[in-house]
mmCIF file of C-alpha atoms and ligand atoms in Angstrom:
data_model
loop_
_atom_site.group_PDB
_atom_site.id
_atom_site.type_symbol
_atom_site.label_atom_id
_atom_site.label_comp_id
_atom_site.label_asym_id
_atom_site.label_seq_id
_atom_site.Cartn_x
_atom_site.Cartn_y
_atom_site.Cartn_z
ATOM 1 C CA MET A 60 1.834 13.082 40.005
ATOM 2 C CA THR A 61 -0.950 10.762 38.963
ATOM 3 C CA ASP A 62 -0.244 7.372 37.326
ATOM 4 C CA GLN A 63 -3.212 7.688 34.976
ATOM 5 C CA ALA A 64 -2.522 6.837 31.392
ATOM 6 C CA PRO A 65 -2.755 9.840 28.986
ATOM 7 C CA ALA A 66 -6.255 10.130 27.345
ATOM 8 C CA PRO A 67 -6.420 8.226 24.033
ATOM 9 C CA TYR A 68 -6.599 10.122 20.732
ATOM 10 C CA ALA A 69 -10.113 11.407 20.521
ATOM 11 C CA GLY A 70 -10.217 12.403 16.864
ATOM 12 C CA PRO A 71 -12.309 10.567 14.225
ATOM 13 C CA GLU A 72 -11.309 7.453 12.629
ATOM 14 C CA ARG A 73 -9.916 7.962 9.051
ATOM 15 C CA VAL A 74 -8.483 5.565 6.632
ATOM 16 C CA LEU A 75 -5.567 6.586 4.275
ATOM 17 C CA SER A 76 -3.399 4.690 1.918
ATOM 18 C CA GLY A 77 -1.528 4.983 -1.471
ATOM 19 C CA VAL A 78 0.215 3.209 -4.204
ATOM 20 C CA GLN A 79 3.199 4.356 -6.247
ATOM 21 C CA PRO A 80 2.679 4.782 -9.951
ATOM 22 C CA THR A 81 5.924 2.872 -10.865
ATOM 23 C CA GLY A 82 4.696 -0.048 -12.934
ATOM 24 C CA ASP A 83 1.892 -2.525 -13.476
ATOM 25 C CA LEU A 84 -0.077 -3.549 -10.477
ATOM 26 C CA HIS A 85 -0.376 -7.151 -9.617
ATOM 27 C CA LEU A 86 -2.200 -9.579 -7.344
ATOM 28 C CA GLY A 87 -0.129 -8.717 -4.326
ATOM 29 C CA ASN A 88 -1.000 -4.982 -4.557
ATOM 30 C CA TYR A 89 -4.654 -6.144 -5.177
ATOM 31 C CA LEU A 90 -4.954 -8.440 -2.120
ATOM 32 C CA GLY A 91 -2.584 -6.549 0.109
ATOM 33 C CA ALA A 92 -4.162 -3.053 -0.428
ATOM 34 C CA LEU A 93 -6.678 -2.315 -3.115
ATOM 35 C CA VAL A 94 -9.327 -4.818 -2.113
ATOM 36 C CA LYS A 95 -9.196 -3.488 1.351
ATOM 37 C CA PHE A 96 -9.703 0.159 0.193
ATOM 38 C CA ALA A 97 -12.983 -0.730 -1.619
ATOM 39 C CA ARG A 98 -14.254 -2.435 1.514
ATOM 40 C CA LEU A 99 -13.261 0.100 4.066
ATOM 41 C CA GLN A 100 -14.685 3.131 2.217
ATOM 42 C CA HIS A 101 -18.130 2.048 3.261
ATOM 43 C CA GLU A 102 -17.167 1.765 6.984
ATOM 44 C CA ILE A 103 -14.812 4.700 7.700
ATOM 45 C CA PRO A 104 -14.035 7.990 5.818
ATOM 46 C CA THR A 105 -11.455 6.861 3.267
ATOM 47 C CA PHE A 106 -8.589 8.766 1.472
ATOM 48 C CA ILE A 107 -6.694 6.906 -1.204
ATOM 49 C CA PHE A 108 -3.970 8.657 -3.187
ATOM 50 C CA VAL A 109 -1.400 8.052 -5.985
ATOM 51 C CA ALA A 110 2.059 8.477 -4.635
ATOM 52 C CA ASP A 111 3.701 10.397 -7.309
ATOM 53 C CA LEU A 112 6.035 12.288 -4.971
ATOM 54 C CA HIS A 113 7.336 8.880 -3.787
ATOM 55 C CA ALA A 114 7.585 7.653 -7.313
ATOM 56 C CA ILE A 115 10.418 10.017 -8.086
ATOM 57 C CA THR A 116 12.660 8.640 -5.535
ATOM 58 C CA ALA A 117 13.747 6.515 -8.511
ATOM 59 C CA TRP A 118 13.879 8.008 -11.983
ATOM 60 C CA GLN A 119 10.573 8.428 -13.813
ATOM 61 C CA ASP A 120 10.090 9.675 -17.323
ATOM 62 C CA PRO A 121 8.486 13.034 -16.962
ATOM 63 C CA ALA A 122 6.585 12.454 -20.235
ATOM 64 C CA LYS A 123 4.984 9.282 -18.814
ATOM 65 C CA LEU A 124 4.418 10.106 -15.057
ATOM 66 C CA LYS A 125 1.030 11.804 -15.419
ATOM 67 C CA ASN A 126 -0.295 8.899 -17.422
ATOM 68 C CA GLN A 127 1.139 6.383 -14.767
ATOM 69 C CA VAL A 128 -0.887 8.273 -12.208
ATOM 70 C CA ARG A 129 -4.060 7.780 -14.266
ATOM 71 C CA GLU A 130 -3.425 4.068 -14.463
ATOM 72 C CA ILE A 131 -3.291 3.635 -10.847
ATOM 73 C CA ALA A 132 -6.461 5.883 -10.492
ATOM 74 C CA ALA A 133 -8.198 3.610 -12.981
ATOM 75 C CA ALA A 134 -6.971 0.546 -10.951
ATOM 76 C CA TYR A 135 -8.629 2.133 -7.895
ATOM 77 C CA LEU A 136 -11.949 2.640 -9.784
ATOM 78 C CA ALA A 137 -11.956 -0.753 -11.452
ATOM 79 C CA THR A 138 -11.440 -2.535 -8.113
ATOM 80 C CA GLY A 139 -14.408 -0.816 -6.493
ATOM 81 C CA LEU A 140 -13.334 2.588 -5.061
ATOM 82 C CA ASP A 141 -16.267 5.003 -5.638
ATOM 83 C CA PRO A 142 -15.179 8.657 -5.896
ATOM 84 C CA LYS A 143 -18.485 9.707 -4.382
ATOM 85 C CA VAL A 144 -17.688 7.850 -1.323
ATOM 86 C CA ALA A 145 -13.889 7.805 -0.979
ATOM 87 C CA THR A 146 -11.570 10.562 -1.750
ATOM 88 C CA ILE A 147 -9.165 9.717 -4.533
ATOM 89 C CA PHE A 148 -6.294 12.012 -5.447
ATOM 90 C CA ALA A 149 -2.771 12.602 -6.518
ATOM 91 C CA GLN A 150 -0.210 13.229 -3.812
ATOM 92 C CA SER A 151 1.337 16.171 -5.821
ATOM 93 C CA ALA A 152 -1.960 17.911 -5.843
ATOM 94 C CA VAL A 153 -1.678 18.403 -2.090
ATOM 95 C CA PRO A 154 1.625 20.527 -1.301
ATOM 96 C CA GLU A 155 0.971 19.990 2.514
ATOM 97 C CA HIS A 156 2.403 16.439 2.249
ATOM 98 C CA ALA A 157 5.816 17.798 1.324
ATOM 99 C CA GLU A 158 5.606 20.655 3.744
ATOM 100 C CA LEU A 159 4.804 18.322 6.672
ATOM 101 C CA ALA A 160 7.574 15.893 5.549
ATOM 102 C CA TRP A 161 10.117 18.608 6.082
ATOM 103 C CA VAL A 162 9.013 19.097 9.639
ATOM 104 C CA PHE A 163 9.029 15.341 10.268
ATOM 105 C CA ASN A 164 12.550 15.210 8.651
ATOM 106 C CA CYS A 165 13.570 17.209 11.626
ATOM 107 C CA VAL A 166 11.677 15.031 14.085
ATOM 108 C CA ALA A 167 12.782 11.689 12.882
ATOM 109 C CA ARG A 168 16.295 10.462 13.975
ATOM 110 C CA LEU A 169 18.906 9.117 11.555
ATOM 111 C CA GLY A 170 19.214 6.013 13.719
ATOM 112 C CA TRP A 171 15.433 5.293 13.078
ATOM 113 C CA LEU A 172 15.826 5.559 9.195
ATOM 114 C CA ASP A 173 18.940 3.600 9.211
ATOM 115 C CA ARG A 174 17.010 0.563 10.353
ATOM 116 C CA MET A 175 14.538 0.729 7.416
ATOM 117 C CA THR A 176 14.811 -2.667 5.569
ATOM 118 C CA GLN A 177 13.015 -1.491 2.548
ATOM 119 C CA PHE A 178 15.815 1.146 1.906
ATOM 120 C CA LYS A 179 18.377 -1.557 2.395
ATOM 121 C CA ASP A 180 16.593 -3.904 -0.054
ATOM 122 C CA LYS A 181 16.060 -1.169 -2.723
ATOM 123 C CA ALA A 182 19.525 0.316 -2.403
ATOM 124 C CA GLY A 183 21.402 -2.850 -2.292
ATOM 125 C CA LYS A 184 25.158 -2.562 -2.183
ATOM 126 C CA HIS A 185 25.399 0.836 -3.719
ATOM 127 C CA LYS A 186 23.438 3.115 -1.393
ATOM 128 C CA GLU A 187 25.654 6.175 -2.085
ATOM 129 C CA ARG A 188 24.142 6.161 -5.693
ATOM 130 C CA GLU A 189 20.529 6.285 -4.475
ATOM 131 C CA SER A 190 18.611 9.587 -4.144
ATOM 132 C CA VAL A 191 18.391 11.178 -0.898
ATOM 133 C CA GLY A 192 14.560 10.974 -1.320
ATOM 134 C CA LEU A 193 14.781 7.128 -1.414
ATOM 135 C CA TYR A 194 16.362 7.413 2.159
ATOM 136 C CA THR A 195 13.804 9.645 3.530
ATOM 137 C CA TYR A 196 10.826 8.021 1.725
ATOM 138 C CA PRO A 197 9.261 6.704 4.933
ATOM 139 C CA VAL A 198 9.306 10.259 6.437
ATOM 140 C CA LEU A 199 7.135 11.345 3.615
ATOM 141 C CA GLN A 200 4.995 8.337 4.030
ATOM 142 C CA ALA A 201 4.365 9.394 7.690
ATOM 143 C CA ALA A 202 3.543 13.059 6.391
ATOM 144 C CA ASP A 203 1.003 11.384 4.000
ATOM 145 C CA ILE A 204 -0.798 9.642 6.879
ATOM 146 C CA LEU A 205 -0.568 12.208 9.570
ATOM 147 C CA ALA A 206 -1.565 15.180 7.294
ATOM 148 C CA TYR A 207 -5.096 13.703 7.580
ATOM 149 C CA LYS A 208 -4.734 12.282 11.092
ATOM 150 C CA ALA A 209 -5.419 9.128 9.622
ATOM 151 C CA THR A 210 -5.878 6.264 12.288
ATOM 152 C CA LYS A 211 -6.019 3.170 9.952
ATOM 153 C CA VAL A 212 -3.658 2.317 7.042
ATOM 154 C CA PRO A 213 -4.502 -0.685 4.919
ATOM 155 C CA VAL A 214 -1.256 -1.929 3.466
ATOM 156 C CA GLY A 215 0.720 -5.221 2.774
ATOM 157 C CA ASP A 216 2.971 -6.748 5.414
ATOM 158 C CA ASP A 217 6.068 -4.993 3.857
ATOM 159 C CA GLN A 218 4.735 -1.708 5.014
ATOM 160 C CA LYS A 219 4.605 -2.536 8.766
ATOM 161 C CA GLN A 220 8.042 -1.094 9.549
ATOM 162 C CA HIS A 221 7.120 2.233 7.723
ATOM 163 C CA LEU A 222 3.926 2.330 10.017
ATOM 164 C CA GLU A 223 6.059 1.821 13.266
ATOM 165 C CA LEU A 224 8.220 4.724 12.055
ATOM 166 C CA THR A 225 4.990 6.793 11.566
ATOM 167 C CA ARG A 226 3.923 6.179 15.020
ATOM 168 C CA ASP A 227 7.347 6.936 16.363
ATOM 169 C CA ILE A 228 7.364 10.374 14.468
ATOM 170 C CA ALA A 229 3.804 11.068 15.812
ATOM 171 C CA GLN A 230 4.684 10.341 19.224
ATOM 172 C CA LYS A 231 7.886 12.497 19.210
ATOM 173 C CA PHE A 232 6.090 15.280 17.473
ATOM 174 C CA ASN A 233 3.349 15.307 20.189
ATOM 175 C CA ASN A 234 6.072 15.171 23.024
ATOM 176 C CA ASP A 235 8.516 17.771 21.455
ATOM 177 C CA PHE A 236 5.856 20.264 20.714
ATOM 178 C CA SER A 237 3.839 19.568 23.941
ATOM 179 C CA ALA A 238 0.823 18.713 21.988
ATOM 180 C CA PRO A 239 -0.524 15.538 23.563
ATOM 181 C CA ASN A 240 -2.545 13.512 21.147
ATOM 182 C CA PHE A 241 -2.141 16.100 18.300
ATOM 183 C CA PHE A 242 -1.482 13.277 15.957
ATOM 184 C CA PRO A 243 -2.920 9.801 16.476
ATOM 185 C CA LEU A 244 -0.743 6.729 16.418
ATOM 186 C CA PRO A 245 -1.966 5.017 13.248
ATOM 187 C CA GLU A 246 -2.534 1.371 12.929
ATOM 188 C CA PRO A 247 -1.574 -0.803 9.856
ATOM 189 C CA LEU A 248 -4.379 -3.066 8.624
ATOM 190 C CA THR A 249 -2.476 -5.953 7.450
ATOM 191 C CA GLN A 250 -4.983 -8.846 8.520
ATOM 192 C CA GLY A 251 -5.755 -11.688 6.220
ATOM 193 C CA PRO A 252 -4.123 -14.238 4.041
ATOM 194 C CA GLY A 253 -3.300 -11.567 1.122
ATOM 195 C CA ALA A 254 -0.998 -9.516 3.338
ATOM 196 C CA ARG A 255 2.068 -11.118 1.870
ATOM 197 C CA VAL A 256 1.575 -12.666 -1.588
ATOM 198 C CA MET A 257 4.646 -14.442 -2.763
ATOM 199 C CA SER A 258 6.064 -14.874 -6.411
ATOM 200 C CA LEU A 259 4.419 -17.767 -8.282
ATOM 201 C CA ARG A 260 8.019 -18.866 -9.359
ATOM 202 C CA ASP A 261 9.571 -18.817 -5.908
ATOM 203 C CA GLY A 262 7.563 -19.097 -2.622
ATOM 204 C CA THR A 263 10.278 -17.497 -0.632
ATOM 205 C CA ALA A 264 10.257 -14.168 -2.684
ATOM 206 C CA LYS A 265 7.620 -11.373 -2.533
ATOM 207 C CA MET A 266 5.366 -10.963 -5.592
ATOM 208 C CA SER A 267 6.848 -7.783 -6.970
ATOM 209 C CA LYS A 268 6.564 -5.229 -9.810
ATOM 210 C CA SER A 269 10.268 -5.328 -10.306
ATOM 211 C CA ASP A 270 10.593 -9.236 -10.641
ATOM 212 C CA PRO A 271 12.268 -9.730 -14.112
ATOM 213 C CA SER A 272 9.891 -12.762 -14.735
ATOM 214 C CA ASP A 273 6.381 -11.859 -15.734
ATOM 215 C CA ASN A 274 5.238 -15.334 -14.821
ATOM 216 C CA SER A 275 6.034 -14.545 -11.128
ATOM 217 C CA ARG A 276 2.909 -12.287 -10.825
ATOM 218 C CA ILE A 277 -0.478 -11.957 -12.153
ATOM 219 C CA ASN A 278 -0.905 -8.392 -13.374
ATOM 220 C CA LEU A 279 -4.150 -6.469 -12.953
ATOM 221 C CA THR A 280 -4.230 -6.017 -16.652
ATOM 222 C CA ASP A 281 -3.683 -9.692 -17.534
ATOM 223 C CA ASP A 282 -6.574 -11.308 -19.515
ATOM 224 C CA ALA A 283 -8.297 -14.514 -18.554
ATOM 225 C CA ASP A 284 -5.919 -16.638 -20.678
ATOM 226 C CA ALA A 285 -2.795 -15.112 -19.133
ATOM 227 C CA ILE A 286 -4.013 -15.556 -15.628
ATOM 228 C CA ALA A 287 -5.079 -19.109 -16.193
ATOM 229 C CA GLN A 288 -1.597 -19.875 -17.728
ATOM 230 C CA LYS A 289 0.289 -18.278 -14.908
ATOM 231 C CA VAL A 290 -1.616 -20.266 -12.356
ATOM 232 C CA ARG A 291 -1.058 -23.481 -14.259
ATOM 233 C CA LYS A 292 2.729 -22.757 -14.600
ATOM 234 C CA ALA A 293 3.078 -21.721 -10.874
ATOM 235 C CA ARG A 294 5.806 -23.611 -9.036
ATOM 236 C CA THR A 295 4.392 -26.238 -6.646
ATOM 237 C CA ASP A 296 5.417 -29.524 -5.068
ATOM 238 C CA PRO A 297 4.307 -33.149 -5.692
ATOM 239 C CA ASP A 298 2.575 -33.672 -2.374
ATOM 240 C CA PRO A 299 -1.364 -33.521 -1.858
ATOM 241 C CA LEU A 300 -2.645 -30.651 0.222
ATOM 242 C CA PRO A 301 -2.676 -31.276 3.987
ATOM 243 C CA GLU A 302 -5.526 -31.108 6.353
ATOM 244 C CA THR A 303 -4.237 -28.294 8.530
ATOM 245 C CA ALA A 304 -1.933 -25.256 8.066
ATOM 246 C CA GLU A 305 0.849 -26.926 10.109
ATOM 247 C CA GLY A 306 1.145 -29.286 7.154
ATOM 248 C CA LEU A 307 2.217 -26.549 4.929
ATOM 249 C CA GLU A 308 5.251 -25.820 6.993
ATOM 250 C CA GLY A 309 8.331 -25.893 4.783
ATOM 251 C CA ARG A 310 6.151 -25.938 1.567
ATOM 252 C CA ALA A 311 6.327 -22.256 0.555
ATOM 253 C CA GLU A 312 4.788 -22.530 -2.838
ATOM 254 C CA ALA A 313 1.999 -24.762 -1.653
ATOM 255 C CA ARG A 314 1.251 -22.207 1.209
ATOM 256 C CA ASN A 315 1.259 -19.302 -1.201
ATOM 257 C CA LEU A 316 -1.303 -20.761 -3.603
ATOM 258 C CA VAL A 317 -3.512 -21.780 -0.594
ATOM 259 C CA ALA A 318 -3.286 -18.265 0.864
ATOM 260 C CA ILE A 319 -4.094 -16.742 -2.609
ATOM 261 C CA TYR A 320 -7.158 -18.977 -2.971
ATOM 262 C CA ALA A 321 -8.324 -17.978 0.491
ATOM 263 C CA ALA A 322 -7.836 -14.267 -0.157
ATOM 264 C CA LEU A 323 -9.576 -14.377 -3.426
ATOM 265 C CA ALA A 324 -12.585 -16.408 -2.124
ATOM 266 C CA GLY A 325 -12.658 -14.328 1.013
ATOM 267 C CA VAL A 326 -12.397 -17.373 3.299
ATOM 268 C CA THR A 327 -9.664 -18.667 5.684
ATOM 269 C CA GLU A 328 -6.810 -20.980 4.770
ATOM 270 C CA ALA A 329 -8.164 -23.535 7.173
ATOM 271 C CA GLN A 330 -11.506 -23.433 5.072
ATOM 272 C CA VAL A 331 -9.562 -23.921 1.775
ATOM 273 C CA LEU A 332 -7.687 -26.880 3.396
ATOM 274 C CA ALA A 333 -10.882 -28.350 4.664
ATOM 275 C CA GLU A 334 -12.242 -28.454 1.132
ATOM 276 C CA TYR A 335 -9.098 -29.613 -0.639
ATOM 277 C CA ALA A 336 -7.052 -31.752 1.814
ATOM 278 C CA GLY A 337 -5.807 -34.960 0.217
ATOM 279 C CA GLN A 338 -5.973 -33.543 -3.464
ATOM 280 C CA GLY A 339 -2.853 -32.645 -5.520
ATOM 281 C CA PHE A 340 -2.127 -29.555 -7.428
ATOM 282 C CA GLY A 341 -3.339 -31.159 -10.512
ATOM 283 C CA ALA A 342 -6.862 -30.798 -9.150
ATOM 284 C CA PHE A 343 -6.233 -27.552 -7.090
ATOM 285 C CA LYS A 344 -4.611 -25.414 -9.769
ATOM 286 C CA PRO A 345 -7.700 -25.432 -12.219
ATOM 287 C CA LYS A 346 -10.026 -24.414 -9.302
ATOM 288 C CA LEU A 347 -7.470 -21.697 -8.308
ATOM 289 C CA ALA A 348 -7.262 -20.686 -12.010
ATOM 290 C CA ASP A 349 -11.022 -20.381 -12.272
ATOM 291 C CA LEU A 350 -11.319 -18.287 -9.192
ATOM 292 C CA ALA A 351 -8.465 -15.956 -10.228
ATOM 293 C CA VAL A 352 -9.927 -15.465 -13.659
ATOM 294 C CA SER A 353 -13.299 -14.825 -12.223
ATOM 295 C CA VAL A 354 -12.077 -12.173 -9.725
ATOM 296 C CA MET A 355 -9.264 -10.637 -11.683
ATOM 297 C CA GLY A 356 -10.406 -11.122 -15.214
ATOM 298 C CA PRO A 357 -12.959 -8.251 -15.371
ATOM 299 C CA ILE A 358 -10.465 -5.737 -13.738
ATOM 300 C CA GLY A 359 -8.327 -5.235 -16.711
ATOM 301 C CA GLY A 360 -10.942 -4.793 -19.087
ATOM 302 C CA GLU A 361 -12.529 -2.153 -16.700
ATOM 303 C CA MET A 362 -9.273 -0.375 -16.476
ATOM 304 C CA ARG A 363 -8.978 -0.160 -20.322
ATOM 305 C CA ARG A 364 -12.391 1.248 -20.561
ATOM 306 C CA LEU A 365 -11.744 3.863 -17.857
ATOM 307 C CA LEU A 366 -8.378 4.736 -19.390
ATOM 308 C CA ALA A 367 -10.091 5.389 -22.781
ATOM 309 C CA ASP A 368 -11.571 8.590 -21.112
ATOM 310 C CA PRO A 369 -8.644 10.212 -19.343
ATOM 311 C CA ALA A 370 -10.645 13.523 -19.024
ATOM 312 C CA GLU A 371 -13.058 11.717 -16.526
ATOM 313 C CA ILE A 372 -10.141 10.307 -14.504
ATOM 314 C CA ASP A 373 -8.541 13.715 -14.370
ATOM 315 C CA ARG A 374 -11.819 15.227 -13.185
ATOM 316 C CA ILE A 375 -12.084 12.799 -10.353
ATOM 317 C CA LEU A 376 -8.523 13.396 -9.316
ATOM 318 C CA THR A 377 -8.886 16.989 -9.472
ATOM 319 C CA ASP A 378 -12.107 16.968 -7.308
ATOM 320 C CA GLY A 379 -10.389 14.597 -4.848
ATOM 321 C CA GLY A 380 -7.347 16.841 -4.692
ATOM 322 C CA GLN A 381 -9.413 19.631 -3.630
ATOM 323 C CA ARG A 382 -11.349 17.775 -1.068
ATOM 324 C CA ALA A 383 -8.099 16.255 0.274
ATOM 325 C CA ARG A 384 -6.336 19.531 0.590
ATOM 326 C CA ALA A 385 -9.253 21.025 2.427
ATOM 327 C CA LEU A 386 -8.553 18.503 5.327
ATOM 328 C CA ALA A 387 -4.859 18.546 5.182
ATOM 329 C CA ALA A 388 -4.233 22.328 5.136
ATOM 330 C CA PRO A 389 -5.676 23.197 8.524
ATOM 331 C CA THR A 390 -3.617 20.417 10.257
ATOM 332 C CA VAL A 391 -0.450 21.600 8.574
ATOM 333 C CA ALA A 392 -1.308 25.266 9.440
ATOM 334 C CA GLU A 393 -1.661 24.031 13.092
ATOM 335 C CA VAL A 394 1.715 22.192 12.816
ATOM 336 C CA LYS A 395 3.371 25.403 11.720
ATOM 337 C CA LYS A 396 1.963 27.293 14.676
ATOM 338 C CA LEU A 397 3.138 24.624 16.957
ATOM 339 C CA VAL A 398 6.655 24.754 15.568
ATOM 340 C CA GLY A 399 6.745 28.470 15.766
ATOM 341 C CA TYR A 400 7.401 29.232 12.083
ATOM 342 C CA TRP A 401 7.573 32.884 11.160
ATOM 343 C CA ALA A 402 4.814 32.068 8.559
ATOM 344 C CA GLY A 403 2.844 30.119 10.850
HETATM 345 P P1 TYM B 516 3.664 0.195 -3.436
HETATM 346 O O1 TYM B 516 3.220 0.871 -4.580
HETATM 347 O O2 TYM B 516 5.000 -0.338 -3.373
HETATM 348 O O3 TYM B 516 2.585 -0.967 -2.923
HETATM 349 C C1 TYM B 516 1.188 -0.677 -2.943
HETATM 350 C C2 TYM B 516 0.675 -1.608 -1.837
HETATM 351 O O4 TYM B 516 0.644 -2.995 -2.151
HETATM 352 C C3 TYM B 516 1.292 -3.711 -1.088
HETATM 353 N N1 TYM B 516 1.966 -4.897 -1.640
HETATM 354 C C4 TYM B 516 1.811 -6.162 -1.345
HETATM 355 N N2 TYM B 516 0.970 -6.735 -0.565
HETATM 356 C C5 TYM B 516 0.782 -8.102 -0.417
HETATM 357 N N3 TYM B 516 1.781 -8.951 -1.175
HETATM 358 C C6 TYM B 516 2.696 -8.387 -1.878
HETATM 359 N N4 TYM B 516 3.495 -9.039 -2.757
HETATM 360 C C7 TYM B 516 2.731 -6.841 -2.091
HETATM 361 N N5 TYM B 516 3.492 -6.113 -2.883
HETATM 362 C C8 TYM B 516 3.087 -4.777 -2.501
HETATM 363 C C9 TYM B 516 2.127 -2.712 -0.393
HETATM 364 O O5 TYM B 516 2.271 -3.255 0.921
HETATM 365 C C10 TYM B 516 1.197 -1.596 -0.388
HETATM 366 O O6 TYM B 516 0.213 -1.453 0.555
HETATM 367 N N6 TYM B 516 5.143 2.841 0.592
HETATM 368 C C11 TYM B 516 3.729 2.475 -0.131
HETATM 369 C C12 TYM B 516 3.108 3.658 -0.770
HETATM 370 C C13 TYM B 516 2.735 4.790 0.222
HETATM 371 C C14 TYM B 516 1.853 4.638 1.307
HETATM 372 C C15 TYM B 516 1.904 5.825 1.850
HETATM 373 C C16 TYM B 516 0.994 3.615 1.801
HETATM 374 C C17 TYM B 516 3.226 5.965 0.291
HETATM 375 N N7 TYM B 516 2.689 6.743 1.219
HETATM 376 C C18 TYM B 516 0.912 6.198 3.011
HETATM 377 C C19 TYM B 516 0.195 3.867 2.921
HETATM 378 C C20 TYM B 516 0.242 5.080 3.315
HETATM 379 C C21 TYM B 516 4.208 1.348 -1.075
HETATM 380 O O7 TYM B 516 5.204 0.695 -0.989
HETATM 381 O O8 TYM B 516 3.453 1.236 -2.166
#
């Protein structure tokens, strides 16, 4: 016996992430995820999909779902993803996701899924009325990632637990099927001040598509007036901004606006405080509004322009689907062999 650590995963670095087509995207989705996709595509091969399989874990109108997928694709393009650089596709175009998810359903343990806080939050008190798909949602997410042997997953903070589960599934699969390092143990990329954007109405609640108050979030489709008005109306406190981050302790709304400013400007929170320390929100909010309008304002217009030509979006998604499938299919074929399927 040797006490040498097993060799690390030796495959190539790959970025993969996705967004569900279940409602208007907002500043949280943008700062937590989309803005990183556009940046990473120039560094590492990047695969970004629209999670239409995940979407139906809650009811979706079949007459609208395809268009919802196009809207997310338009958001990807409008925020800088380039279909010539990144692979952009719809999850349902690559059947290997669902095929691999079945194998992973048999690898993951019930106890692991019972711990998932997102399921508990979404199901609330009546989990027996939820779809079985909502419960196994994170297993499909693991399949999304591992079908491409992705190593880096840019997501918001709320997805960290799903990434831990993905690593557990990868590790157990590698052990169970005596295939050391077959799957990598992917890392969430959640660094930076935009990883957890909070509601503009309540600094202790996450900014969310499902919040009934539209003033709680800035939507990607909001025009300049709406963006500026939502920033003006954002909840704050009467104190001036402190000199250091410690001074934001217990000031959830103030902390959130400083983090949003930092993320939008591409600077640290400390840099924002160095500039605005001692100033009240009467002075800070107009600066934040101007910044938000300059970054977010053009995105909605660009999305509308792209959505006016759905055939072009469909062309991009079809092409991306073929490229994605070409990568996922050999991995899933190997999985079938490792599992010992008759048709493997
Ligand atoms: P979804 O559609 O709920 O969210 C899309 C992305 O936006 C991030 N996000 C936030 N980031 C910061 N602050 C917020 N308030 C905020 N709200 C949402 C989410 O963390 C996410 O990155 N399960 C995924 C979809 C998915 C996926 C995957 C992601 C399915 N398979 C594989 C990565 C890899 C989700 O919840 O998407």
